[in-house]
Short mmCIF file of C-alpha atoms in Angstrom, two decimals:
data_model
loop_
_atom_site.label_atom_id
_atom_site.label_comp_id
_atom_site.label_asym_id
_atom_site.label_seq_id
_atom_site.Cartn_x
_atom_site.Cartn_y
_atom_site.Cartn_z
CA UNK A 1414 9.98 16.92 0.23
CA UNK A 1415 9.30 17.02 -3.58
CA UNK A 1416 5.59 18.59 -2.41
CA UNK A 1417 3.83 19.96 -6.22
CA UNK A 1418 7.11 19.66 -8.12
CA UNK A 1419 6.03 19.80 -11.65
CA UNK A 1420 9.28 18.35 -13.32
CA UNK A 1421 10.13 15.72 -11.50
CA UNK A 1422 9.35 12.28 -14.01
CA UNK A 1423 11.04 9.55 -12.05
CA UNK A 1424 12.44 8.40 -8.72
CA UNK A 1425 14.15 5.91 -7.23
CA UNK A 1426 13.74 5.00 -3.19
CA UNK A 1427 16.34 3.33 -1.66
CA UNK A 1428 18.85 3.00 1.38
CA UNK A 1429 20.21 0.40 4.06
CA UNK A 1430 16.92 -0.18 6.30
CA UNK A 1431 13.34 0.47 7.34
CA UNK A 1432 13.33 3.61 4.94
CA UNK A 1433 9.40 5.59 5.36
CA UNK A 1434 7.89 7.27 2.29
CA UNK A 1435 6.82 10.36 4.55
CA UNK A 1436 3.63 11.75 4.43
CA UNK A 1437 3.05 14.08 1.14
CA UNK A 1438 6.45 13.14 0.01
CA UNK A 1439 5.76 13.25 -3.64
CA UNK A 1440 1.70 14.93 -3.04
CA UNK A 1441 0.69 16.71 -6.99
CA UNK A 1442 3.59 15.51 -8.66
CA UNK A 1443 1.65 15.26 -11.92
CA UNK A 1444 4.49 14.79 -13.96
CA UNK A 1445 5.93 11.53 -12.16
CA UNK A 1446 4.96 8.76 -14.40
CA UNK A 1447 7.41 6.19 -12.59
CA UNK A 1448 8.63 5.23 -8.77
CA UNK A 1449 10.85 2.61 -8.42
CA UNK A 1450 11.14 1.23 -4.49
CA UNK A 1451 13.98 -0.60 -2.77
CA UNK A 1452 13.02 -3.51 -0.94
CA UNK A 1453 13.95 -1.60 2.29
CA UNK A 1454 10.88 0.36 2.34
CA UNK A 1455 8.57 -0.38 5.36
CA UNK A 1456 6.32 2.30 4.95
CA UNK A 1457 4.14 4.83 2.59
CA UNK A 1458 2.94 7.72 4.34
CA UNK A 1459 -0.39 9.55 3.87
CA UNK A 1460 -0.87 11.34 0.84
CA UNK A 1461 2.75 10.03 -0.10
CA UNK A 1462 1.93 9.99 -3.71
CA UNK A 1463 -1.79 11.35 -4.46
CA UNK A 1464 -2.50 13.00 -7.36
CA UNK A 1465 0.34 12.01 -9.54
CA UNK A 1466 -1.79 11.78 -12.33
CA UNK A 1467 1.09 10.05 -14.31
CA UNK A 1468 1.72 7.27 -12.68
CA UNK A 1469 0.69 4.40 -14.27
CA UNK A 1470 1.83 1.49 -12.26
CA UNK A 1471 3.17 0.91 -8.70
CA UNK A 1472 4.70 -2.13 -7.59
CA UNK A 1473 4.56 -2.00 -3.58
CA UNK A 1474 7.90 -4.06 -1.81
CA UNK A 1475 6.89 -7.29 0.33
CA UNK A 1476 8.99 -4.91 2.91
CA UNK A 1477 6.12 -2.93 2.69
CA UNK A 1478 4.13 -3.55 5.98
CA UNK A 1479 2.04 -0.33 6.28
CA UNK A 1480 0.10 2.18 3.81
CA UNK A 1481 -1.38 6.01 4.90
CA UNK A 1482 -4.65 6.79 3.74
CA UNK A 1483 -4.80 8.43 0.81
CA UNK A 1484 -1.13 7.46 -0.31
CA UNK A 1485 -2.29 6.97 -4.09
CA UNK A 1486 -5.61 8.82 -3.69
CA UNK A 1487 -6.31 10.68 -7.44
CA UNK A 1488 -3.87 9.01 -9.62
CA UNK A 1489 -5.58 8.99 -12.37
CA UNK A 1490 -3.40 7.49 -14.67
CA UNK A 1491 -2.64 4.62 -12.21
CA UNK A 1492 -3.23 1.34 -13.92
CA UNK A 1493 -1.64 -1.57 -12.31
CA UNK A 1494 -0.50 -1.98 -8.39
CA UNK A 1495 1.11 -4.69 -7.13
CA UNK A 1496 0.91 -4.82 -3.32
CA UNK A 1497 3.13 -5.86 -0.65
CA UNK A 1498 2.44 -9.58 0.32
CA UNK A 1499 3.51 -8.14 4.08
CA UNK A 1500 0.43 -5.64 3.92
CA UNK A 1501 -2.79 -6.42 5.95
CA UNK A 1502 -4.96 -3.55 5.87
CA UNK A 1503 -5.75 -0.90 3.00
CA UNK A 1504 -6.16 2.16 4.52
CA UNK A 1505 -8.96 4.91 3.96
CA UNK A 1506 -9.42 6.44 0.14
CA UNK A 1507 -6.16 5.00 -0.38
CA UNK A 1508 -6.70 4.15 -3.93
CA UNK A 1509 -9.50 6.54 -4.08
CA UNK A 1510 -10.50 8.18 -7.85
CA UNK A 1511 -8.08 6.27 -9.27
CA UNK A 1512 -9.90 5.78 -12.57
CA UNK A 1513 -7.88 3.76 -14.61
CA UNK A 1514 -7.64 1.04 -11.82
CA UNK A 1515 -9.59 -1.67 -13.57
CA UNK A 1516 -8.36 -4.90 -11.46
CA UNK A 1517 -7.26 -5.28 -8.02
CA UNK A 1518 -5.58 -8.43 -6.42
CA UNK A 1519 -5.40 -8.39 -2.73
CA UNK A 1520 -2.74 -10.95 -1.07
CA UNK A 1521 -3.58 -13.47 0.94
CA UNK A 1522 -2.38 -11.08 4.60
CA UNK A 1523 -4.55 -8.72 3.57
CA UNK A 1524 -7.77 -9.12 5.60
CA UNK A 1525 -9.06 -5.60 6.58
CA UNK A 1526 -10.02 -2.66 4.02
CA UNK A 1527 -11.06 0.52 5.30
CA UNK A 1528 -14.36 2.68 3.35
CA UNK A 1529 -13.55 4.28 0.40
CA UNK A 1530 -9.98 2.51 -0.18
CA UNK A 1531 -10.70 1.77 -3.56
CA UNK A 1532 -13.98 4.35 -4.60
CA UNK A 1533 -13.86 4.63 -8.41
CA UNK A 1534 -16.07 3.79 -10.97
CA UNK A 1535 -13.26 2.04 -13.13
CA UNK A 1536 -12.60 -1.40 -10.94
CA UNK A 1537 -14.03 -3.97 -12.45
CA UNK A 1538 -12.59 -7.08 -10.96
CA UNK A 1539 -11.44 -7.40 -7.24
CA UNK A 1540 -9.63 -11.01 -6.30
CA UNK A 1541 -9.40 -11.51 -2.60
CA UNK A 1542 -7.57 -14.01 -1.17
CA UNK A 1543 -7.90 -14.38 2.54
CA UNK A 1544 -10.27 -16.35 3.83
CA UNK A 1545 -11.69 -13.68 6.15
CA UNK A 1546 -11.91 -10.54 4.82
CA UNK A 1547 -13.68 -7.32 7.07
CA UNK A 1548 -14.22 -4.07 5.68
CA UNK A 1549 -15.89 -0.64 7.45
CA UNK A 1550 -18.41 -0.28 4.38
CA UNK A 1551 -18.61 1.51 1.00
CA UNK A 1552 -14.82 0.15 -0.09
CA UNK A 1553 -15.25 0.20 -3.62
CA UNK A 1554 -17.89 2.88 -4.85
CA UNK A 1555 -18.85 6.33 -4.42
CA UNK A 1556 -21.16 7.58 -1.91
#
């Protein structure tokens, strides 16, 4: 869709229903610093917005049911995320190398994080709040 453009700054996602972020929608925008979602978005899509380095905070709809891996994988910039209470899994690297991420505050439906969804030496606080909480190993450093 918007795949490397290297003026594109800002965008807005919206429409009527069950709108998908497709996979690499927005991949090396490094000039998109903000994203504004509608709360009709169900989905973000694989690589949907890795490596826009500047982005510096997401705020993820409660529509939001379903992340791809790697969706925000090398943001560098990325500061702040605020997820979708609706999510229940993190997917793969999908915060991966995102160095500037320095606190992470999962919801209470999110009770499965897959390896490497958060590797980055920057995260320094991680707040979980389900009561059971599985992960495949290795979520939150490099191997």
């Amino acid at each position: 869709m918007f795949y490397n453009c290297l003026t594109l700054e800002s965008v807005t996602i919206n429409g009527t229903e069950n709108i998908k972020v497709k996979d690499r929608a927005f991949y090396i925008c490094q000039t998109l610093k903000k994203v504004t979602f509608s709360d009709e978005i169900v989905e973000i899509g694989e690589y949907a917005f890795a490596a826009c380095d500047g982005l510096t905070e997401i705020r993820i709809p409660d529509g939001v049911t379903t992340i791809g891996e790697n969706a925000f994988r090398n943001c560098s910039a990325l500061e702040k995320v605020k997820f979708s209470k609706n999510l229940t899994a993190i997917p793969g690297y999908a915060f991966a190398r995102c160095s500037s991420l320095r606190e992470i505050d999962l919801p209470k439906n999110v009770s499965r994080i897959y390896k490497g969804c958060f590797e980055s030496y920057g995260i320094r606080k991680v707040t979980v709040h389900c009561a059971k909480m599985w992960s495949s190993g290795k979520c939150f450093s490099f191997e």
